[in-house]
mmCIF file of C-alpha atoms and ligand atoms in Angstrom:
data_model
loop_
_atom_site.group_PDB
_atom_site.id
_atom_site.type_symbol
_atom_site.label_atom_id
_atom_site.label_comp_id
_atom_site.label_asym_id
_atom_site.label_seq_id
_atom_site.Cartn_x
_atom_site.Cartn_y
_atom_site.Cartn_z
ATOM 1 C CA MET A 1 -2.449 25.008 20.902
ATOM 2 C CA LYS A 2 -6.016 24.075 21.666
ATOM 3 C CA ILE A 3 -8.221 21.016 21.955
ATOM 4 C CA VAL A 4 -11.393 20.969 19.896
ATOM 5 C CA ALA A 5 -14.231 18.439 19.941
ATOM 6 C CA HIS A 6 -15.882 17.700 16.598
ATOM 7 C CA HIS A 7 -19.176 15.910 16.742
ATOM 8 C CA LEU A 8 -19.985 14.103 13.500
ATOM 9 C CA PRO A 9 -23.708 13.326 13.831
ATOM 10 C CA GLU A 10 -23.980 11.244 10.650
ATOM 11 C CA LEU A 11 -21.198 8.951 11.901
ATOM 12 C CA ASN A 12 -22.329 9.091 15.520
ATOM 13 C CA VAL A 13 -18.910 9.933 16.897
ATOM 14 C CA THR A 14 -17.161 12.732 18.767
ATOM 15 C CA LEU A 15 -13.526 13.363 17.905
ATOM 16 C CA HIS A 16 -11.177 15.228 20.180
ATOM 17 C CA GLN A 17 -8.507 17.018 18.213
ATOM 18 C CA PHE A 18 -5.284 18.624 19.387
ATOM 19 C CA GLN A 19 -4.391 21.564 17.173
ATOM 20 C CA GLY A 20 -0.849 22.913 17.227
ATOM 21 C CA THR A 21 1.135 25.014 14.783
ATOM 22 C CA ASP A 22 1.302 23.027 11.538
ATOM 23 C CA LEU A 23 0.060 19.872 13.200
ATOM 24 C CA ARG A 24 -3.094 18.170 14.334
ATOM 25 C CA ILE A 25 -3.635 15.023 16.333
ATOM 26 C CA THR A 26 -7.104 13.486 16.211
ATOM 27 C CA CYS A 27 -8.324 10.827 18.600
ATOM 28 C CA ILE A 28 -10.585 8.464 16.663
ATOM 29 C CA PRO A 29 -12.326 5.958 18.941
ATOM 30 C CA ASP A 30 -12.696 2.728 16.965
ATOM 31 C CA MET A 31 -14.893 1.542 19.799
ATOM 32 C CA GLU A 32 -16.321 2.928 23.067
ATOM 33 C CA ALA A 33 -17.758 0.523 25.622
ATOM 34 C CA ASN A 34 -18.746 -0.062 29.240
ATOM 35 C CA TRP A 35 -16.794 -2.868 30.853
ATOM 36 C CA PRO A 36 -17.100 -4.456 34.291
ATOM 37 C CA VAL A 37 -14.200 -2.894 36.179
ATOM 38 C CA LYS A 38 -13.074 -6.227 37.634
ATOM 39 C CA ALA A 39 -12.762 -7.675 34.136
ATOM 40 C CA LEU A 40 -9.911 -5.202 33.612
ATOM 41 C CA LEU A 41 -8.545 -4.370 37.077
ATOM 42 C CA GLY A 42 -9.297 -7.535 39.033
ATOM 43 C CA SER A 43 -6.701 -6.889 41.716
ATOM 44 C CA LEU A 44 -8.380 -3.755 43.118
ATOM 45 C CA SER A 45 -10.460 -4.216 46.277
ATOM 46 C CA ASP A 46 -13.904 -2.584 46.556
ATOM 47 C CA ASP A 47 -12.476 0.054 48.908
ATOM 48 C CA GLU A 48 -9.599 0.882 46.578
ATOM 49 C CA LEU A 49 -12.050 1.161 43.708
ATOM 50 C CA GLN A 50 -14.342 3.571 45.584
ATOM 51 C CA GLU A 51 -11.378 5.747 46.425
ATOM 52 C CA ALA A 52 -9.898 5.653 42.916
ATOM 53 C CA ALA A 53 -13.298 6.468 41.388
ATOM 54 C CA GLN A 54 -13.446 9.684 43.429
ATOM 55 C CA GLN A 55 -10.118 10.808 41.949
ATOM 56 C CA ALA A 56 -10.876 9.806 38.352
ATOM 57 C CA PRO A 57 -12.366 12.253 35.821
ATOM 58 C CA ALA A 58 -16.178 12.485 35.866
ATOM 59 C CA GLY A 59 -17.931 9.797 33.843
ATOM 60 C CA SER A 60 -14.985 7.414 33.616
ATOM 61 C CA MET A 61 -16.558 4.992 36.118
ATOM 62 C CA ASP A 62 -20.101 4.125 37.186
ATOM 63 C CA VAL A 63 -19.553 3.107 40.803
ATOM 64 C CA GLU A 64 -23.063 1.704 41.305
ATOM 65 C CA LYS A 65 -22.943 -0.560 38.291
ATOM 66 C CA GLY A 66 -19.249 -1.392 38.796
ATOM 67 C CA THR A 67 -18.459 -0.495 35.187
ATOM 68 C CA ILE A 68 -15.852 1.698 33.531
ATOM 69 C CA ARG A 69 -15.836 3.520 30.220
ATOM 70 C CA LEU A 70 -13.152 2.039 28.026
ATOM 71 C CA ASN A 71 -12.225 3.344 24.580
ATOM 72 C CA PHE A 72 -10.065 1.941 21.802
ATOM 73 C CA ASN A 73 -8.522 5.154 20.458
ATOM 74 C CA ILE A 74 -6.632 5.285 17.196
ATOM 75 C CA TYR A 75 -4.574 8.482 16.922
ATOM 76 C CA LEU A 76 -4.169 10.247 13.607
ATOM 77 C CA ILE A 77 -1.163 12.591 13.343
ATOM 78 C CA GLU A 78 -1.100 15.026 10.432
ATOM 79 C CA THR A 79 1.925 17.256 9.818
ATOM 80 C CA PRO A 80 3.186 18.937 6.620
ATOM 81 C CA ASP A 81 5.656 16.029 6.342
ATOM 82 C CA TYR A 82 3.621 12.911 7.072
ATOM 83 C CA VAL A 83 0.352 11.260 8.074
ATOM 84 C CA ALA A 84 0.599 8.591 10.778
ATOM 85 C CA LEU A 85 -1.810 6.317 12.596
ATOM 86 C CA ILE A 86 -0.855 5.107 16.043
ATOM 87 C CA ASP A 87 -2.405 1.740 16.775
ATOM 88 C CA ALA A 88 -5.153 0.214 14.731
ATOM 89 C CA GLY A 89 -8.166 -0.636 16.884
ATOM 90 C CA VAL A 90 -10.306 -3.756 16.681
ATOM 91 C CA GLY A 91 -11.104 -3.519 12.959
ATOM 92 C CA ASN A 92 -14.108 -4.661 10.970
ATOM 93 C CA GLN A 93 -15.459 -8.126 10.157
ATOM 94 C CA LYS A 94 -12.813 -9.859 12.271
ATOM 95 C CA ILE A 95 -13.905 -13.252 13.588
ATOM 96 C CA ARG A 96 -13.416 -13.131 17.386
ATOM 97 C CA PRO A 97 -15.749 -15.747 18.903
ATOM 98 C CA ASP A 98 -14.043 -15.573 22.315
ATOM 99 C CA ARG A 99 -14.336 -11.749 22.417
ATOM 100 C CA PRO A 100 -18.003 -11.044 21.558
ATOM 101 C CA ALA A 101 -17.550 -7.239 21.717
ATOM 102 C CA TRP A 102 -14.866 -7.452 19.009
ATOM 103 C CA HIS A 103 -16.624 -10.054 16.840
ATOM 104 C CA GLN A 104 -17.572 -9.060 13.275
ATOM 105 C CA ARG A 105 -17.674 -5.355 13.968
ATOM 106 C CA ASN A 106 -18.749 -2.707 11.539
ATOM 107 C CA SER A 107 -17.203 0.537 12.773
ATOM 108 C CA ALA A 108 -17.095 3.750 10.749
ATOM 109 C CA PHE A 109 -13.341 4.242 11.134
ATOM 110 C CA LEU A 110 -12.529 4.626 7.413
ATOM 111 C CA ASP A 111 -15.538 6.939 6.920
ATOM 112 C CA ILE A 112 -14.318 9.062 9.832
ATOM 113 C CA LEU A 113 -10.868 9.284 8.245
ATOM 114 C CA ALA A 114 -12.533 10.320 4.969
ATOM 115 C CA ALA A 115 -14.568 12.967 6.814
ATOM 116 C CA LEU A 116 -11.228 14.341 8.059
ATOM 117 C CA GLY A 117 -9.955 14.430 4.486
ATOM 118 C CA VAL A 118 -7.658 11.405 4.822
ATOM 119 C CA GLN A 119 -7.778 8.555 2.308
ATOM 120 C CA PRO A 120 -6.129 5.187 3.102
ATOM 121 C CA SER A 121 -3.517 5.852 0.404
ATOM 122 C CA ASP A 122 -2.477 9.085 2.198
ATOM 123 C CA VAL A 123 -1.182 7.298 5.307
ATOM 124 C CA ASN A 124 2.639 7.181 5.510
ATOM 125 C CA TYR A 125 3.081 5.298 8.797
ATOM 126 C CA LEU A 126 0.870 2.691 10.428
ATOM 127 C CA ILE A 127 2.324 2.071 13.867
ATOM 128 C CA ASN A 128 1.540 -0.923 16.078
ATOM 129 C CA THR A 129 2.784 -0.283 19.623
ATOM 130 C CA HIS A 130 2.210 -3.981 20.260
ATOM 131 C CA LEU A 131 0.360 -6.769 18.518
ATOM 132 C CA HIS A 132 -2.663 -7.450 20.739
ATOM 133 C CA ALA A 133 -5.896 -7.961 18.798
ATOM 134 C CA ASP A 134 -7.359 -4.603 19.863
ATOM 135 C CA HIS A 135 -4.341 -2.706 18.455
ATOM 136 C CA VAL A 136 -3.925 -4.312 15.023
ATOM 137 C CA GLY A 137 -7.498 -4.625 13.693
ATOM 138 C CA TRP A 138 -7.279 -1.915 11.027
ATOM 139 C CA ASN A 139 -3.930 -3.229 9.767
ATOM 140 C CA THR A 140 -6.076 -5.105 7.258
ATOM 141 C CA VAL A 141 -9.441 -4.974 5.514
ATOM 142 C CA LEU A 142 -11.354 -7.783 3.839
ATOM 143 C CA LEU A 143 -11.263 -7.221 0.052
ATOM 144 C CA ASP A 144 -12.372 -9.848 -2.465
ATOM 145 C CA GLY A 145 -12.488 -12.410 0.325
ATOM 146 C CA LYS A 146 -8.851 -11.763 1.328
ATOM 147 C CA TRP A 147 -7.319 -9.829 4.214
ATOM 148 C CA GLN A 148 -5.249 -7.074 2.664
ATOM 149 C CA ALA A 149 -3.222 -4.094 3.916
ATOM 150 C CA ALA A 150 -5.702 -1.298 4.696
ATOM 151 C CA PHE A 151 -3.064 1.400 4.052
ATOM 152 C CA PRO A 152 -1.236 0.245 0.926
ATOM 153 C CA ASN A 153 1.351 3.058 0.826
ATOM 154 C CA ALA A 154 2.177 3.028 4.536
ATOM 155 C CA ALA A 155 5.261 1.696 6.250
ATOM 156 C CA TYR A 156 3.854 -0.710 8.869
ATOM 157 C CA ILE A 157 6.141 -0.135 11.834
ATOM 158 C CA VAL A 158 6.331 -2.503 14.789
ATOM 159 C CA PRO A 159 8.858 -3.109 17.580
ATOM 160 C CA GLU A 160 10.906 -6.107 16.470
ATOM 161 C CA GLY A 161 10.782 -7.831 19.885
ATOM 162 C CA GLU A 162 6.999 -7.870 19.649
ATOM 163 C CA LEU A 163 6.902 -9.299 16.128
ATOM 164 C CA THR A 164 9.506 -11.941 16.960
ATOM 165 C CA TYR A 165 7.662 -12.987 20.123
ATOM 166 C CA TRP A 166 4.229 -13.439 18.530
ATOM 167 C CA THR A 167 5.615 -15.052 15.378
ATOM 168 C CA GLN A 168 7.283 -17.651 17.595
ATOM 169 C CA ILE A 169 4.104 -18.205 19.630
ATOM 170 C CA HIS A 170 2.098 -18.608 16.438
ATOM 171 C CA ALA A 171 4.584 -21.090 15.003
ATOM 172 C CA GLU A 172 4.073 -23.250 18.108
ATOM 173 C CA ASN A 173 0.296 -22.878 17.998
ATOM 174 C CA SER A 174 -1.369 -25.311 15.632
ATOM 175 C CA ASP A 175 -4.990 -24.121 16.092
ATOM 176 C CA LYS A 176 -4.463 -20.648 14.597
ATOM 177 C CA THR A 177 -6.073 -18.779 17.491
ATOM 178 C CA THR A 178 -2.976 -16.740 18.405
ATOM 179 C CA LEU A 179 -4.119 -13.311 19.615
ATOM 180 C CA HIS A 180 -7.812 -14.329 19.308
ATOM 181 C CA GLY A 181 -7.256 -14.873 15.586
ATOM 182 C CA ALA A 182 -5.548 -11.536 14.954
ATOM 183 C CA PHE A 183 -2.224 -13.098 13.948
ATOM 184 C CA GLU A 184 -3.901 -14.857 11.012
ATOM 185 C CA ASP A 185 -6.078 -11.980 9.786
ATOM 186 C CA SER A 186 -4.231 -8.788 10.820
ATOM 187 C CA ILE A 187 -0.509 -9.654 11.120
ATOM 188 C CA LYS A 188 0.273 -12.526 8.755
ATOM 189 C CA PRO A 189 -1.288 -10.806 5.695
ATOM 190 C CA ILE A 190 1.097 -7.873 6.264
ATOM 191 C CA ILE A 191 4.135 -10.164 6.697
ATOM 192 C CA GLU A 192 3.202 -11.979 3.484
ATOM 193 C CA THR A 193 2.552 -8.888 1.345
ATOM 194 C CA ILE A 194 4.008 -5.440 2.005
ATOM 195 C CA GLY A 195 5.919 -6.519 5.113
ATOM 196 C CA PHE A 196 6.459 -4.911 8.513
ATOM 197 C CA GLN A 197 9.316 -2.574 9.272
ATOM 198 C CA ALA A 198 10.444 -4.284 12.491
ATOM 199 C CA VAL A 199 12.584 -1.805 14.428
ATOM 200 C CA PRO A 200 14.343 -1.586 17.818
ATOM 201 C CA ALA A 201 12.337 -0.450 20.845
ATOM 202 C CA ASN A 202 14.455 2.715 20.911
ATOM 203 C CA TYR A 203 13.963 4.049 17.422
ATOM 204 C CA GLN A 204 13.407 7.301 15.587
ATOM 205 C CA ILE A 205 10.672 6.843 12.979
ATOM 206 C CA CYS A 206 11.172 10.323 11.555
ATOM 207 C CA ASP A 207 12.103 13.741 12.841
ATOM 208 C CA GLY A 208 10.420 14.182 16.225
ATOM 209 C CA LEU A 209 8.570 10.836 16.288
ATOM 210 C CA THR A 210 10.195 8.061 18.317
ATOM 211 C CA PHE A 211 9.600 4.678 19.931
ATOM 212 C CA GLU A 212 10.523 4.174 23.574
ATOM 213 C CA PRO A 213 10.540 0.767 25.277
ATOM 214 C CA ALA A 214 7.564 0.064 27.575
ATOM 215 C CA PHE A 215 7.795 -3.669 28.176
ATOM 216 C CA GLY A 216 5.557 -5.666 30.524
ATOM 217 C CA HIS A 217 1.987 -5.543 29.251
ATOM 218 C CA SER A 218 3.271 -7.309 26.151
ATOM 219 C CA PRO A 219 6.901 -8.462 25.815
ATOM 220 C CA GLY A 220 7.993 -5.971 23.139
ATOM 221 C CA MET A 221 5.539 -3.096 23.629
ATOM 222 C CA VAL A 222 6.635 0.504 23.066
ATOM 223 C CA VAL A 223 5.142 3.953 23.617
ATOM 224 C CA VAL A 224 5.419 6.660 20.960
ATOM 225 C CA ARG A 225 6.670 10.174 21.631
ATOM 226 C CA LEU A 226 6.040 13.184 19.401
ATOM 227 C CA LYS A 227 8.428 15.941 20.379
ATOM 228 C CA SER A 228 9.252 19.377 19.049
ATOM 229 C CA ALA A 229 10.206 22.748 20.502
ATOM 230 C CA GLU A 230 6.495 23.322 21.068
ATOM 231 C CA LEU A 231 5.248 19.879 22.027
ATOM 232 C CA ASN A 232 5.905 16.767 24.078
ATOM 233 C CA VAL A 233 3.107 14.286 23.425
ATOM 234 C CA LEU A 234 3.173 10.677 24.637
ATOM 235 C CA PHE A 235 0.997 7.971 23.077
ATOM 236 C CA THR A 236 0.895 5.638 26.035
ATOM 237 C CA ALA A 237 -0.350 2.395 24.433
ATOM 238 C CA ASP A 238 -1.316 -0.062 27.204
ATOM 239 C CA VAL A 239 1.067 1.144 29.907
ATOM 240 C CA ILE A 240 -2.077 2.571 31.527
ATOM 241 C CA HIS A 241 -5.526 1.305 30.652
ATOM 242 C CA HIS A 242 -7.809 3.579 32.622
ATOM 243 C CA PRO A 243 -7.732 6.804 34.675
ATOM 244 C CA LEU A 244 -8.414 4.691 37.807
ATOM 245 C CA GLN A 245 -4.773 3.586 37.604
ATOM 246 C CA LEU A 246 -3.503 7.113 38.197
ATOM 247 C CA SER A 247 -4.303 6.971 41.905
ATOM 248 C CA GLN A 248 -3.775 3.170 41.932
ATOM 249 C CA PRO A 249 -0.707 2.790 39.706
ATOM 250 C CA PHE A 250 0.212 -0.546 41.304
ATOM 251 C CA ALA A 251 -2.956 -2.117 39.884
ATOM 252 C CA ALA A 252 -1.927 -4.155 36.849
ATOM 253 C CA SER A 253 -4.543 -5.025 34.259
ATOM 254 C CA ASN A 254 -5.742 -8.615 33.992
ATOM 255 C CA PHE A 255 -4.139 -8.702 30.534
ATOM 256 C CA CYS A 256 -0.541 -7.884 31.414
ATOM 257 C CA LYS A 257 1.885 -10.649 30.443
ATOM 258 C CA ALA A 258 4.451 -9.622 33.088
ATOM 259 C CA PRO A 259 2.506 -7.644 35.733
ATOM 260 C CA ASP A 260 5.554 -6.659 37.832
ATOM 261 C CA GLN A 261 7.433 -5.298 34.840
ATOM 262 C CA ALA A 262 4.250 -3.575 33.597
ATOM 263 C CA ARG A 263 3.906 -1.909 37.017
ATOM 264 C CA GLU A 264 7.494 -0.602 36.949
ATOM 265 C CA THR A 265 6.983 0.707 33.418
ATOM 266 C CA ARG A 266 3.779 2.474 34.502
ATOM 267 C CA MET A 267 5.344 4.020 37.602
ATOM 268 C CA SER A 268 8.281 5.480 35.716
ATOM 269 C CA LEU A 269 6.072 6.736 32.868
ATOM 270 C CA LEU A 270 3.766 8.531 35.319
ATOM 271 C CA GLU A 271 6.655 10.017 37.265
ATOM 272 C CA ASN A 272 8.231 11.392 34.070
ATOM 273 C CA ALA A 273 4.911 12.547 32.610
ATOM 274 C CA ALA A 274 4.184 14.586 35.747
ATOM 275 C CA LYS A 275 7.690 16.065 35.862
ATOM 276 C CA GLU A 276 7.876 16.934 32.173
ATOM 277 C CA ARG A 277 4.239 18.120 31.898
ATOM 278 C CA VAL A 278 3.773 15.683 29.038
ATOM 279 C CA ILE A 279 0.613 15.863 26.914
ATOM 280 C CA MET A 280 -0.922 12.421 27.285
ATOM 281 C CA ALA A 281 -2.646 10.600 24.423
ATOM 282 C CA PRO A 282 -3.925 7.392 26.076
ATOM 283 C CA TYR A 283 -5.219 4.471 24.047
ATOM 284 C CA HIS A 284 -7.994 3.164 26.286
ATOM 285 C CA PHE A 285 -9.116 6.267 28.197
ATOM 286 C CA PRO A 286 -12.648 7.566 27.601
ATOM 287 C CA LEU A 287 -13.152 11.155 26.399
ATOM 288 C CA PRO A 288 -11.834 13.691 27.211
ATOM 289 C CA VAL A 289 -8.593 11.924 26.288
ATOM 290 C CA PHE A 290 -5.910 14.600 26.064
ATOM 291 C CA GLY A 291 -4.605 15.689 29.445
ATOM 292 C CA GLN A 292 -1.726 15.862 31.883
ATOM 293 C CA VAL A 293 -0.566 13.863 34.855
ATOM 294 C CA GLU A 294 -0.223 15.611 38.188
ATOM 295 C CA GLY A 295 1.240 14.324 41.438
ATOM 296 C CA GLY A 296 4.264 12.283 42.418
ATOM 297 C CA GLU A 297 5.628 9.465 44.556
ATOM 298 C CA GLY A 298 3.090 6.883 43.506
ATOM 299 C CA ILE A 299 -0.089 8.972 43.697
ATOM 300 C CA TYR A 300 -1.214 10.769 40.588
ATOM 301 C CA SER A 301 -4.309 12.278 39.072
ATOM 302 C CA TYR A 302 -5.407 12.810 35.486
ATOM 303 C CA VAL A 303 -6.273 16.348 34.495
ATOM 304 C CA PRO A 304 -7.902 16.491 31.056
ATOM 305 C CA PHE A 305 -7.519 19.710 29.067
ATOM 306 C CA ASP A 306 -10.520 21.934 28.503
ATOM 307 C CA VAL A 307 -12.184 21.233 25.195
ATOM 308 C CA GLU A 308 -13.820 23.704 22.814
ATOM 309 C CA ILE A 309 -16.953 22.209 21.307
ATOM 310 C CA THR A 310 -17.733 22.512 17.611
ATOM 311 C CA ILE A 311 -20.411 20.761 15.592
ATOM 312 C CA LYS A 312 -19.261 19.705 12.164
ATOM 313 C CA ASP A 313 -21.854 19.477 9.417
HETATM 314 ZN ZN1 ZN B 401 -5.277 -2.707 24.420
#
């Protein structure tokens, strides 16, 4: 196995790709941004932040400006048997007036997929670990003035607890702003057309690809594990938002629905990841994304893998 970085100059993006036998996993950032650290991790004191920043990988935080690098990474898995996308970014042209950074975006995600040789019709599984607006954007695209499934041949797979929860919330919400508008433009069009496959939080999608419960950040959230004799990769969704939380795993994000439960989920994930030498594929970490967790007993560090650089023309 190796990790390769492809820079695609015409699309202004760098893709980190995990290459195994018969398999590749590509991290496609739908968006990369600088965020004020307190807007994400408001509970950390200035001292805790300084300390955590020293442990975090270089470039993941600008201590002077008080900002962190935060990505929105869609993972593409390609095997001889299937093509899967794990989480679906912010999407394009979505109306998000209360989230200016997500409002009416025009990202090159589909062009990047095409550059990798993947057409929308090739995708077999579109997986939503949870239904927050920054994880469902590319569920749909605007075609002929209508939001339609972006991956028409894919099974759209979601944990059933998550779909039930947000459907209920939306039914009670008369102003249609559930999930910043994402329920109306990225979830409902799927329910009303090709449908979701709503599955238990412990579920095998296909050989070697499984859901595992990771509740707390959102009520029905799961993580996704890709396991074979050769590999143990964990797509960690929003159990951990940023490398700063490795040395400060008690720090819940400002966006966790049940912060105590989210904290327990994070602690047990980190403990297991360190023990099992899991290959981490985090959703919101900046590049370099792929890495391993080291440490134990509540104090961890993130050790990204070395990356070979290639320039793709
Ligand atoms: Zn998120």
